[in-house]
Amino acid sequence: MLAYVLRRIAMMVPSIAGIIMITFILTRVLPGDPALMITGEQALPEFVDKVREQYGFNQPLLVQLWEYLKQLARGDLGFAWHTGHAVASDFVSRFPATIELTLVSMVIALIVAIPLGIVAASRQNSIFDHFARVLSFIGSSVPIFWLGLLLIGLFYSKLGWLPAPMGRISDNINPPTHITGLYVLDSLLSWDMVALKDSLRHLLLPALCLSMGTMAIVTKMIRASMLEVIRQDFMRTARAKGLSERAVIYKHGLINALIPTLTVIGLQFGALLGGAVITETIFVWPGIGNYVTESILSADYAPIQAMTLISAVLYGCINLIVELLYGVLDPRVRYE
Amino acid sequence: MTKLLEIDHLSIEFASPTGPIQVVSSISLDLEPGQTHGIVGESGSGKSVTSLSIMRLLPKDQARVVEGDIRLQGQSLLGMSESQMQKVRGNRIAFIFQEPMTALNPVFKIGRQVREAIRQHSKKSKRAAQKEAIALLSEVGISSPEQIVNVYPHQLSGGMRQRVMIAMAIASNPEILIADEPTTALDVTIQAQILDLMKKLQKERGMAMILITHDLGVVAEVCDVVSVMYAGQIVEQGDVKTLFREPKHPYTVGLLNSIPQFSGKEKRLQAISGQVPHPAEYPAGCRIAARCPSRMDMCDNIEPTLYELDHGHRCKCHLYRGDENVTYS
């Protein structure tokens, strides 16, 4: 088991090396002169050249790559000039916002998707099944930017039920004491009901928006794998024991149907943790996705490269965790 | 006296894109306490459908009983509510399936699955049920039951899994045990062990048994009464000794001739030519006519009834009609 984990981690090394190379080259190839972005359009050419030299942008690509690798080897992710902070400290301050958004959107998605998928499968072609199919169709095809604007338009502009889509908490409310960085959790831990209520109100729309895609795909997966499980012989055995249909489905069916769905949930989770770029931008959510967007718009190489690298590592780790979870759910899985 | 189990002119239809298809037609059989009734037939003859219909385990959206009734001690099973039926399943009638490899839930330990069968119909604590599960496993011939309760199905052989299935089936001391080809998926040596085990348990616990099989050897060894099924109908029914000694129906005769004999001279095995027709293509007359060596002209158009011969020996063939009971339909 431990050997398996170590081997899997070792296997991540080549893919991460590849990702480092590709992001490095892609950022350099993209149009936009970082020196000009730093100095501003109106700067004197001599000053621009000086900045170019200072950041090493005038060096040959291979030299720049070598410098970058040396810097990574020291554990330094670089400096984000557009924020004026080290990338690592930017990441630390922004990552909790993304984790919070991702977790809440996953929870919303799973709370809806798992029961809906089960009901859809156990009552195939019923009204629930049609509803599930329509929902997963809409969820997977509606563009997030459109849905986000629609939600804002309805709940903020029209009805006024929710605060302006600006960040995680209103300006006039103090964020809760920093414990984990997740506002909802922190305000619960420090029993700050004002902050809790306000941060939940800010979280609701972006989380809902972000959950749609996951909800759609998980509903589909649960429905499909449940339909397969329902026809299995052991389900008939359970019925023959005299179990109620509900017990048969929830006790014997659900775990078996969750096994294939776990992959999808893990992949979604990993992808969202890498930053939900569109959702975070629409809702001005101060997370990783927003940070990456800002970095790209300012041609700020270091944070783009660093965030891509971190996303890749996170993604790999989550995949590994999913594989280990397989072993927890399914006793037939062995790690060799 | 009311019979333990009585299947009374049961007909079952399955939905199909081209309209309903009748896969079981007007089947009747009785089961006395402690008796073993064998149902023999080729694949597709409707024997599994019949057995599943007793437990009402056929898929509701596809199968429908269109005629007849199934009564357990006089009480109609078909008229029961779903929750009443749940009290029958596993408790008064238990089932052993053909495929031990897939009939156990792969993600639960054996102990949990046996305990579930025990606790479903009794109010026992988990601890008591675990103890009883171990006792049951040892009763079905598993040598180290304390270890087996803690393993998963995939760690057991087919024969062991079938023993576990049997342990679960007898957990609530059912009056009737239905076994659908319980040994078909097993090695020959294991088959004999499992049959012996089932015979032993049946005797000790006084259960009645319905044994579905395509193996006449198994029937001869285990059963008291046998029904031969062909194309959704019972073509011959009677006690095992009579039926094996004096098979009446040409189909039964054909079946018996297709068993290899080890005594006497070497003979070529006689196969029954042709195939079971698809349920949608059953002919108007006798359903075996096309494959029957004794076919007469009337067989193509007139369906024979199940003629009573003697001592409950019945045969659905025009060869045995008395002149008075010909029915033209």
XYZ file of C-alpha atoms in Angstrom:
665
model
C 0.000 0.000 0.000
C 2.705 2.488 1.020
C 4.884 1.259 -1.814
C 1.945 1.794 -4.141
C 1.463 5.370 -2.961
C 5.170 6.141 -3.325
C 5.250 4.670 -6.790
C 2.218 6.688 -7.807
C 3.878 9.861 -6.512
C 7.034 9.010 -8.422
C 4.905 8.554 -11.528
C 3.618 12.107 -11.112
C 7.137 13.538 -11.502
C 7.472 13.186 -15.292
C 4.031 14.623 -15.962
C 4.744 17.564 -13.696
C 8.080 18.149 -15.418
C 6.214 18.200 -18.723
C 3.685 20.652 -17.370
C 6.471 22.961 -16.160
C 8.038 23.004 -19.624
C 4.803 23.522 -21.496
C 3.544 26.360 -19.300
C 6.911 28.035 -19.447
C 7.021 27.944 -23.226
C 3.343 28.857 -23.672
C 3.579 31.944 -21.484
C 6.611 33.166 -23.468
C 5.002 32.480 -26.827
C 1.812 34.353 -25.985
C 1.636 37.904 -27.231
C 2.169 40.759 -24.760
C 5.377 42.320 -23.544
C 5.686 41.957 -19.791
C 8.236 44.769 -19.515
C 5.806 47.137 -21.194
C 3.018 45.957 -18.895
C 5.181 46.647 -15.862
C 6.273 50.093 -16.894
C 3.068 51.152 -18.585
C 2.475 52.129 -22.219
C 3.761 55.671 -21.829
C 7.149 54.806 -20.318
C 10.394 55.917 -21.956
C 11.978 53.176 -24.076
C 15.192 53.288 -21.993
C 13.219 52.610 -18.854
C 11.381 49.714 -20.510
C 14.711 48.241 -21.584
C 16.023 48.571 -18.061
C 13.058 46.705 -16.634
C 13.434 44.066 -19.339
C 17.027 43.575 -18.311
C 16.208 43.583 -14.619
C 13.671 40.771 -14.972
C 15.862 38.909 -17.455
C 13.251 39.041 -20.261
C 16.052 39.887 -22.711
C 17.873 36.617 -22.008
C 17.617 33.674 -24.419
C 14.648 31.375 -23.637
C 16.843 28.487 -22.473
C 18.671 30.694 -19.996
C 15.348 31.966 -18.678
C 14.124 28.369 -18.336
C 17.277 27.381 -16.500
C 16.900 30.317 -14.108
C 13.252 29.365 -13.559
C 14.114 25.735 -12.789
C 16.840 26.787 -10.351
C 14.352 29.055 -8.644
C 11.753 26.232 -8.438
C 14.365 23.918 -7.016
C 14.848 26.399 -4.174
C 11.115 26.173 -3.537
C 10.597 29.710 -4.776
C 7.509 30.207 -6.927
C 8.583 33.677 -7.997
C 7.343 37.199 -7.588
C 4.071 38.570 -8.872
C 4.786 42.128 -9.818
C 1.142 42.945 -10.478
C 0.321 42.413 -6.803
C 3.727 43.283 -5.437
C 3.912 40.071 -3.392
C 5.670 36.753 -3.636
C 3.477 34.268 -5.547
C 3.555 31.892 -2.588
C 2.085 34.464 -0.219
C -0.553 35.470 -2.786
C -1.449 31.814 -3.121
C -1.743 31.313 0.628
C -4.016 34.320 0.988
C -6.246 33.413 -1.944
C -6.426 29.639 -1.838
C -8.882 29.421 1.106
C -11.428 31.413 -0.901
C -11.205 28.868 -3.702
C -11.350 25.911 -1.306
C -14.426 27.345 0.351
C -16.179 27.971 -2.952
C -15.241 24.544 -4.278
C -16.313 22.674 -1.149
C -19.661 24.415 -0.886
C -20.381 23.952 -4.587
C -19.443 20.256 -4.330
C -21.744 19.848 -1.345
C -24.629 21.519 -3.177
C -23.972 19.427 -6.281
C -23.779 16.102 -4.401
C -26.783 16.805 -2.171
C -28.879 17.269 -5.285
C -27.189 14.832 -7.647
C -26.914 11.658 -5.560
C -30.565 11.368 -4.471
C -31.774 12.568 -7.850
C -29.628 10.056 -9.712
C -30.829 7.223 -7.468
C -34.496 8.113 -7.782
C -34.123 8.560 -11.533
C -32.604 5.103 -11.872
C -34.931 3.271 -9.502
C -37.973 4.795 -11.185
C -36.756 4.765 -14.727
C -38.872 6.829 -17.137
C -40.877 8.354 -14.297
C -41.345 12.088 -13.864
C -38.257 12.131 -11.573
C -36.196 10.501 -14.263
C -37.279 13.067 -16.843
C -36.558 15.868 -14.400
C -33.083 14.455 -13.731
C -32.376 14.191 -17.417
C -33.542 17.735 -18.122
C -31.543 19.069 -15.184
C -28.348 17.318 -16.207
C -28.851 18.429 -19.781
C -29.283 22.054 -18.704
C -26.478 21.825 -16.169
C -23.972 20.556 -18.664
C -24.953 22.885 -21.489
C -25.707 26.249 -19.842
C -22.674 28.555 -20.036
C -21.550 29.565 -16.563
C -21.028 33.240 -17.437
C -24.616 33.470 -18.654
C -26.052 31.617 -15.676
C -23.959 33.727 -13.292
C -25.171 36.989 -14.786
C -28.745 35.700 -14.781
C -28.548 34.780 -11.085
C -27.033 38.156 -10.223
C -29.664 39.911 -12.297
C -32.482 38.102 -10.506
C -31.355 37.806 -6.901
C -29.367 41.027 -6.577
C -30.698 43.548 -9.095
C -34.331 42.549 -9.298
C -35.245 40.964 -5.983
C -32.496 42.455 -3.854
C -32.349 39.296 -1.709
C -28.612 38.841 -1.961
C -25.708 41.284 -1.671
C -23.768 42.682 -4.605
C -21.524 40.060 -6.214
C -18.343 41.561 -4.834
C -16.111 39.210 -2.914
C -16.622 36.998 0.093
C -18.031 39.398 2.657
C -19.491 42.900 2.695
C -17.104 45.804 3.206
C -18.845 46.986 6.345
C -18.553 43.611 8.089
C -15.395 42.358 9.698
C -14.204 39.001 8.384
C -14.202 36.314 11.090
C -11.054 35.600 13.094
C -8.594 33.827 10.829
C -8.421 30.141 11.770
C -8.709 28.115 8.582
C -9.279 30.937 6.116
C -12.700 29.519 5.224
C -15.083 32.289 6.298
C -18.066 30.044 6.913
C -16.073 27.655 9.040
C -14.166 30.402 10.850
C -17.302 32.345 11.707
C -18.866 29.153 13.040
C -15.777 28.363 15.099
C -15.641 31.866 16.539
C -19.449 31.996 16.761
C -19.667 35.159 14.697
C -23.242 35.013 13.419
C -23.080 38.325 11.569
C -20.067 37.220 9.542
C -21.572 33.761 9.034
C -24.798 35.101 7.613
C -23.089 37.598 5.372
C -20.461 35.215 4.045
C -23.097 32.584 3.328
C -25.115 35.154 1.404
C -22.039 36.014 -0.645
C -21.196 32.377 -1.190
C -24.620 31.198 -2.319
C -24.748 32.402 -5.924
C -21.179 31.601 -7.014
C -21.389 28.193 -5.358
C -24.714 27.463 -7.035
C -23.322 28.605 -10.350
C -20.227 26.465 -9.996
C -22.186 23.439 -8.818
C -24.268 23.128 -11.985
C -21.653 21.338 -14.055
C -20.772 18.870 -11.314
C -24.426 18.344 -10.477
C -25.184 17.477 -14.078
C -22.348 15.030 -14.555
C -22.730 13.326 -11.162
C -26.495 12.913 -11.651
C -25.822 11.248 -14.983
C -23.124 9.001 -13.552
C -25.140 7.919 -10.513
C -28.180 7.248 -12.665
C -26.198 5.200 -15.164
C -24.282 3.133 -12.634
C -27.371 2.636 -10.465
C -29.272 1.337 -13.494
C -26.512 -1.174 -13.970
C -26.390 -2.133 -10.294
C -30.168 -2.578 -10.044
C -29.984 -5.435 -12.543
C -27.256 -7.250 -10.617
C -27.911 -10.656 -9.102
C -27.014 -9.575 -5.576
C -29.804 -6.998 -5.640
C -32.237 -9.844 -6.355
C -30.683 -11.803 -3.489
C -31.336 -8.843 -1.192
C -34.960 -8.687 -2.340
C -35.291 -12.434 -1.852
C -34.210 -11.970 1.772
C -37.326 -9.857 2.266
C -35.681 -6.436 2.308
C -37.815 -3.512 1.259
C -37.045 -1.955 -2.097
C -35.715 1.132 -0.320
C -33.314 -0.934 1.785
C -32.222 -2.878 -1.285
C -31.386 0.307 -3.155
C -29.806 2.334 -0.377
C -28.020 -0.448 1.507
C -26.925 -2.724 -1.304
C -27.109 -0.558 -4.391
C -25.749 2.827 -3.426
C -22.219 1.831 -2.438
C -21.838 -0.201 -5.579
C -23.124 2.670 -7.692
C -20.836 5.161 -5.941
C -17.673 3.296 -6.900
C -17.624 4.362 -10.567
C -19.047 7.789 -9.696
C -16.159 8.462 -7.337
C -13.815 9.003 -10.292
C -15.997 11.730 -11.715
C -16.421 13.423 -8.350
C -12.649 13.384 -7.828
C -11.898 14.767 -11.271
C -14.448 17.545 -10.833
C -13.092 18.403 -7.421
C -9.538 18.571 -8.722
C -10.545 20.727 -11.655
C -12.489 23.157 -9.444
C -9.671 23.478 -6.920
C -7.431 24.656 -9.735
C -9.626 27.729 -9.778
C -13.031 28.263 -11.242
C -11.849 31.021 -13.512
C -15.162 32.180 -14.966
C -17.218 31.949 -11.779
C -14.584 33.706 -9.706
C -14.287 36.462 -12.277
C -18.047 37.077 -12.502
C -18.485 37.206 -8.753
C -15.168 38.990 -8.113
C -14.313 36.097 -5.847
C -10.787 36.615 -4.484
C -9.611 33.092 -5.216
C -7.102 31.362 -7.438
C -9.177 31.575 -10.614
C -9.491 35.306 -10.289
C -5.775 35.610 -9.530
C -4.844 33.637 -12.628
C -7.089 35.830 -14.774
C -5.454 38.983 -13.412
C -2.011 37.495 -13.968
C -2.762 36.591 -17.564
C -4.201 40.027 -18.280
C -1.035 41.612 -16.879
C 1.277 39.122 -18.657
C 2.681 38.287 -15.236
C 4.629 35.102 -15.955
C 5.536 33.906 -12.484
C 2.025 33.494 -11.023
C 0.676 31.911 -14.229
C 3.418 29.297 -14.176
C 3.134 28.765 -10.451
C -0.650 28.353 -10.444
C -0.559 25.913 -13.345
C 2.041 23.893 -11.516
C 0.063 23.917 -8.270
C -3.138 22.913 -10.059
C -1.360 20.023 -11.704
C 0.061 18.803 -8.406
C -3.322 19.146 -6.667
C -5.016 17.310 -9.495
C -2.539 14.479 -9.284
C -2.912 14.249 -5.518
C -6.697 14.168 -5.698
C -6.540 11.433 -8.290
C -4.342 9.436 -5.977
C -6.730 9.999 -3.067
C -9.626 8.838 -5.250
C -7.752 5.671 -6.086
C -7.079 5.009 -2.432
C -10.755 5.647 -1.650
C -11.643 2.937 -4.158
C -9.952 0.497 -1.852
C -12.078 1.714 1.050
C -15.354 1.292 -0.866
C -14.506 -1.775 -2.900
C -12.765 -4.656 -1.136
C -11.858 -6.233 -4.474
C -9.401 -3.436 -5.231
C -5.829 -4.324 -4.326
C -2.829 -2.049 -4.553
C 0.182 -3.790 -5.954
C -56.428 -30.238 3.479
C -54.833 -27.099 2.100
C -51.636 -27.591 0.212
C -48.433 -25.937 1.379
C -47.944 -24.320 -1.984
C -50.296 -24.427 -4.882
C -49.656 -22.999 -8.315
C -52.975 -22.868 -10.072
C -53.135 -22.392 -13.849
C -50.485 -19.695 -13.820
C -49.791 -17.755 -17.012
C -47.174 -15.036 -17.273
C -46.656 -12.507 -20.026
C -43.588 -10.427 -20.759
C -43.768 -7.065 -22.479
C -41.974 -6.807 -25.789
C -41.822 -4.149 -28.486
C -44.212 -6.205 -30.614
C -46.737 -6.726 -27.821
C -46.966 -9.065 -24.848
C -45.468 -12.539 -25.164
C -46.714 -15.402 -23.033
C -43.707 -17.243 -21.610
C -45.510 -19.398 -19.059
C -48.873 -20.895 -19.964
C -51.339 -22.339 -17.508
C -48.977 -24.127 -15.165
C -50.253 -26.006 -12.136
C -48.296 -27.760 -9.448
C -48.763 -28.628 -5.787
C -46.196 -28.901 -3.065
C -46.729 -30.868 0.155
C -44.763 -30.179 3.332
C -41.342 -31.819 3.217
C -41.714 -32.746 -0.428
C -39.194 -32.021 -3.157
C -40.637 -31.041 -6.478
C -38.296 -30.911 -9.436
C -38.914 -28.718 -12.454
C -36.905 -29.884 -15.464
C -36.616 -28.316 -18.847
C -34.329 -26.831 -21.443
C -33.245 -23.217 -21.187
C -36.084 -20.957 -22.196
C -38.766 -23.369 -21.062
C -40.004 -20.954 -18.398
C -38.801 -22.769 -15.293
C -36.890 -19.823 -13.816
C -39.724 -17.426 -14.579
C -42.122 -19.755 -12.766
C -39.889 -19.936 -9.714
C -39.265 -16.197 -9.570
C -42.996 -15.536 -9.876
C -43.609 -17.476 -6.648
C -41.439 -14.930 -4.833
C -42.866 -12.116 -6.969
C -39.329 -11.211 -7.977
C -39.998 -10.756 -11.685
C -39.340 -7.219 -12.936
C -42.646 -5.424 -12.430
C -42.381 -3.263 -15.500
C -41.842 -6.252 -17.799
C -43.644 -9.293 -16.449
C -47.322 -9.672 -15.655
C -49.341 -12.579 -14.329
C -52.304 -12.737 -16.657
C -54.076 -15.775 -15.300
C -54.065 -18.101 -12.349
C -52.919 -17.843 -8.775
C -50.176 -18.918 -6.402
C -51.315 -19.853 -2.911
C -49.230 -20.424 0.196
C -51.324 -22.472 2.626
C -54.437 -21.268 0.886
C -53.461 -17.615 0.932
C -52.933 -15.949 -2.412
C -49.404 -14.606 -2.803
C -50.394 -12.597 -5.840
C -53.006 -10.717 -3.842
C -50.601 -9.716 -1.083
C -49.368 -6.184 -0.576
C -45.668 -5.547 -1.107
C -45.042 -5.321 2.643
C -46.892 -8.596 3.305
C -44.815 -10.168 0.556
C -41.611 -8.942 2.221
C -42.597 -10.967 5.270
C -42.884 -14.063 3.082
C -39.616 -13.622 1.209
C -36.686 -15.093 3.024
C -38.921 -15.973 5.942
C -41.455 -18.537 4.710
C -40.060 -19.033 1.226
C -36.347 -18.729 0.581
C -34.453 -18.726 -2.665
C -31.091 -20.010 -3.840
C -29.887 -18.637 -7.150
C -27.934 -20.175 -9.929
C -24.901 -17.899 -9.937
C -23.115 -17.932 -6.592
C -20.387 -15.758 -8.114
C -22.671 -12.758 -8.554
C -25.470 -13.403 -6.073
C -23.560 -12.010 -3.094
C -22.925 -8.298 -2.693
C -19.223 -7.788 -3.487
C -18.690 -4.915 -1.046
C -20.029 -6.469 2.153
C -18.413 -9.105 4.334
C -20.016 -12.547 4.450
C -20.933 -12.081 8.101
C -22.898 -8.936 7.404
C -24.819 -10.573 4.564
C -25.755 -13.620 6.616
C -26.647 -11.459 9.624
C -28.929 -9.435 7.416
C -30.848 -12.576 6.464
C -31.195 -13.452 10.159
C -32.181 -10.033 11.435
C -34.613 -9.254 8.639
C -37.201 -11.589 10.148
C -36.305 -11.624 13.823
C -35.475 -9.077 16.474
C -31.997 -10.250 17.311
C -29.090 -8.113 18.379
C -26.113 -7.782 16.096
C -24.037 -9.879 18.449
C -26.608 -12.672 18.653
C -27.029 -12.613 14.898
C -23.284 -12.861 14.408
C -23.188 -15.916 16.653
C -26.058 -17.452 14.765
C -24.412 -16.625 11.431
C -21.333 -18.551 12.515
C -23.509 -21.481 13.571
C -25.351 -21.428 10.240
C -22.118 -21.333 8.265
C -20.836 -24.303 10.159
C -24.155 -26.087 9.576
C -23.717 -25.692 5.808
C -20.306 -27.309 6.056
C -17.954 -24.347 6.171
C -15.023 -25.474 8.235
C -13.776 -22.230 9.799
C -16.885 -20.059 10.039
C -15.288 -17.591 12.476
C -12.866 -16.574 9.749
C -15.308 -16.748 6.873
C -17.641 -14.139 8.414
C -14.833 -11.623 8.051
C -14.001 -12.168 4.400
C -15.534 -10.751 1.243
C -17.315 -12.876 -1.382
C -14.509 -12.586 -3.938
C -12.188 -14.364 -1.531
C -14.338 -17.524 -1.637
C -14.706 -20.247 -4.247
C -17.988 -20.838 -6.048
C -18.856 -23.818 -3.882
C -18.183 -21.857 -0.687
C -20.299 -18.980 -1.909
C -23.152 -21.333 -2.708
C -22.872 -22.675 0.843
C -23.113 -19.099 2.100
C -26.201 -18.600 -0.073
C -27.727 -21.726 1.445
C -26.901 -20.510 4.946
C -28.693 -17.239 4.206
C -31.649 -19.083 2.701
C -32.201 -21.308 5.740
C -31.550 -18.485 8.230
C -35.216 -17.930 9.025
C -36.239 -21.571 8.851
C -38.377 -21.273 5.731
C -41.168 -23.728 4.945
C -40.187 -23.763 1.289
C -36.787 -23.533 -0.333
C -36.682 -22.719 -4.033
C -33.393 -23.558 -5.675
C -32.901 -22.351 -9.230
C -30.164 -24.474 -10.789
C -28.157 -24.333 -7.552
C -25.350 -26.516 -8.844
C -25.165 -25.626 -12.526
C -22.328 -23.141 -12.124
C -20.237 -25.479 -9.961
C -17.676 -28.202 -10.570
C -19.101 -31.706 -10.738
C -17.517 -32.833 -7.460
C -18.839 -29.750 -5.683
C -22.279 -30.272 -7.260
C -22.685 -33.570 -5.460
C -21.604 -32.054 -2.144
C -24.051 -29.175 -2.458
C -26.917 -31.503 -3.392
C -26.150 -33.751 -0.448
C -26.050 -30.723 1.818
C -29.408 -29.511 0.554
C -30.941 -32.948 0.997
C -29.582 -33.160 4.531
C -30.816 -29.716 5.518
C -34.201 -30.401 3.999
C -34.584 -33.549 6.067
C -33.366 -31.956 9.292
C -35.487 -28.871 8.970
C -38.503 -30.437 7.291
C -38.520 -27.975 4.443
C -40.325 -28.474 1.177
C -38.196 -27.780 -1.841
C -38.670 -26.761 -5.437
C -35.602 -27.680 -7.408
C -35.195 -26.191 -10.847
C -32.699 -27.938 -13.034
C -32.000 -29.150 -16.526
C -30.216 -32.182 -15.128
C -32.383 -35.318 -14.933
C -29.700 -37.026 -12.878
C -30.155 -34.426 -10.157
C -33.912 -34.928 -10.283
C -33.617 -38.677 -9.913
C -31.353 -38.259 -6.938
C -33.207 -35.578 -5.008
C -36.834 -35.191 -6.036
C -40.109 -36.867 -5.053
C -42.239 -35.359 -7.774
C -41.192 -33.919 -11.066
C -42.686 -31.589 -13.658
C -41.195 -31.590 -17.129
C -41.513 -28.187 -18.767
C -41.364 -27.381 -22.422
C -42.005 -24.009 -24.056
C -43.743 -22.527 -21.043
C -45.985 -25.508 -20.357
C -45.835 -28.578 -18.158
C -45.842 -31.535 -20.528
C -45.540 -34.331 -17.998
C -45.894 -34.473 -14.256
C -45.722 -37.324 -11.797
C -43.742 -38.951 -9.048
C -40.124 -39.545 -9.880
C -40.180 -43.353 -9.848
C -43.117 -43.645 -12.228
C -41.842 -40.965 -14.509
C -38.391 -42.454 -14.842
C -39.649 -46.016 -15.152
C -42.496 -45.287 -17.514
C -42.006 -41.951 -19.201
C -45.082 -41.257 -21.299
C -44.457 -38.077 -23.171
C -42.270 -38.392 -26.274
C -40.328 -35.358 -25.057
C -39.609 -36.923 -21.654
C -38.603 -40.127 -23.405
C -36.271 -38.085 -25.591
C -34.775 -36.372 -22.551
C -34.131 -39.690 -20.832
C -32.557 -41.129 -23.969
C -30.167 -38.237 -24.167
C -28.551 -39.134 -20.817
C -25.363 -41.167 -21.176
C -25.742 -44.678 -19.719
C -22.793 -46.496 -18.245
C -24.358 -49.920 -18.247
C -24.958 -52.152 -21.232
C -23.627 -51.800 -24.708
C -22.149 -48.667 -26.118
C -24.847 -46.728 -27.867
C -24.891 -43.421 -29.645
C -26.602 -40.772 -27.547
C -29.928 -39.768 -28.942
C -30.327 -36.046 -29.244
C -33.688 -34.365 -29.616
C -33.559 -32.606 -32.956
C -34.503 -28.969 -33.361
C -34.776 -26.160 -30.862
C -37.271 -24.725 -28.405
C -39.352 -22.221 -30.392
C -39.272 -18.570 -29.354
C -42.289 -17.685 -27.181
C -43.578 -15.357 -29.899
C -43.639 -18.252 -32.371
C -45.421 -20.957 -30.435
C -47.548 -23.012 -32.829
C -51.304 -23.331 -32.476
C -51.282 -27.052 -31.715
C -48.830 -29.024 -29.633
C -45.701 -26.965 -29.044
C -43.372 -29.920 -29.457
C -44.990 -31.282 -32.621
C -42.205 -30.113 -34.915
C -39.595 -32.022 -32.871
C -41.735 -35.023 -31.967
C -41.010 -38.497 -33.365
C -44.630 -39.576 -32.757
C -46.260 -36.572 -34.402
C -49.782 -37.110 -35.732
C -51.793 -34.854 -38.036
C -53.921 -33.497 -35.234
C -50.842 -32.375 -33.285
C -50.247 -29.417 -35.579
C -53.615 -27.840 -34.967
C -55.067 -29.094 -31.727
C -53.351 -28.440 -28.432
C -53.442 -31.507 -26.186
C -54.620 -31.100 -22.602
C -52.776 -32.493 -19.612
C -54.341 -35.974 -19.545
C -54.585 -37.671 -16.171
C -53.066 -41.165 -16.433
C -52.934 -42.607 -12.906
C -51.700 -41.662 -9.411
C -51.222 -38.051 -10.314
C -49.225 -38.955 -13.401
C -50.234 -36.453 -16.072
C -49.139 -36.139 -19.666
C -49.855 -33.442 -22.217
C -49.893 -35.550 -25.373
C -52.566 -36.737 -27.814
C -51.177 -40.258 -27.617
C -52.823 -40.607 -24.227
C -56.197 -39.050 -24.852
C -59.186 -41.189 -24.130
C -61.811 -40.774 -26.818
C -64.139 -38.955 -24.456
C -61.812 -36.167 -23.404
C -60.669 -34.787 -26.715
C -61.033 -31.045 -26.721
C -61.209 -29.180 -29.969
C -60.160 -25.619 -29.530
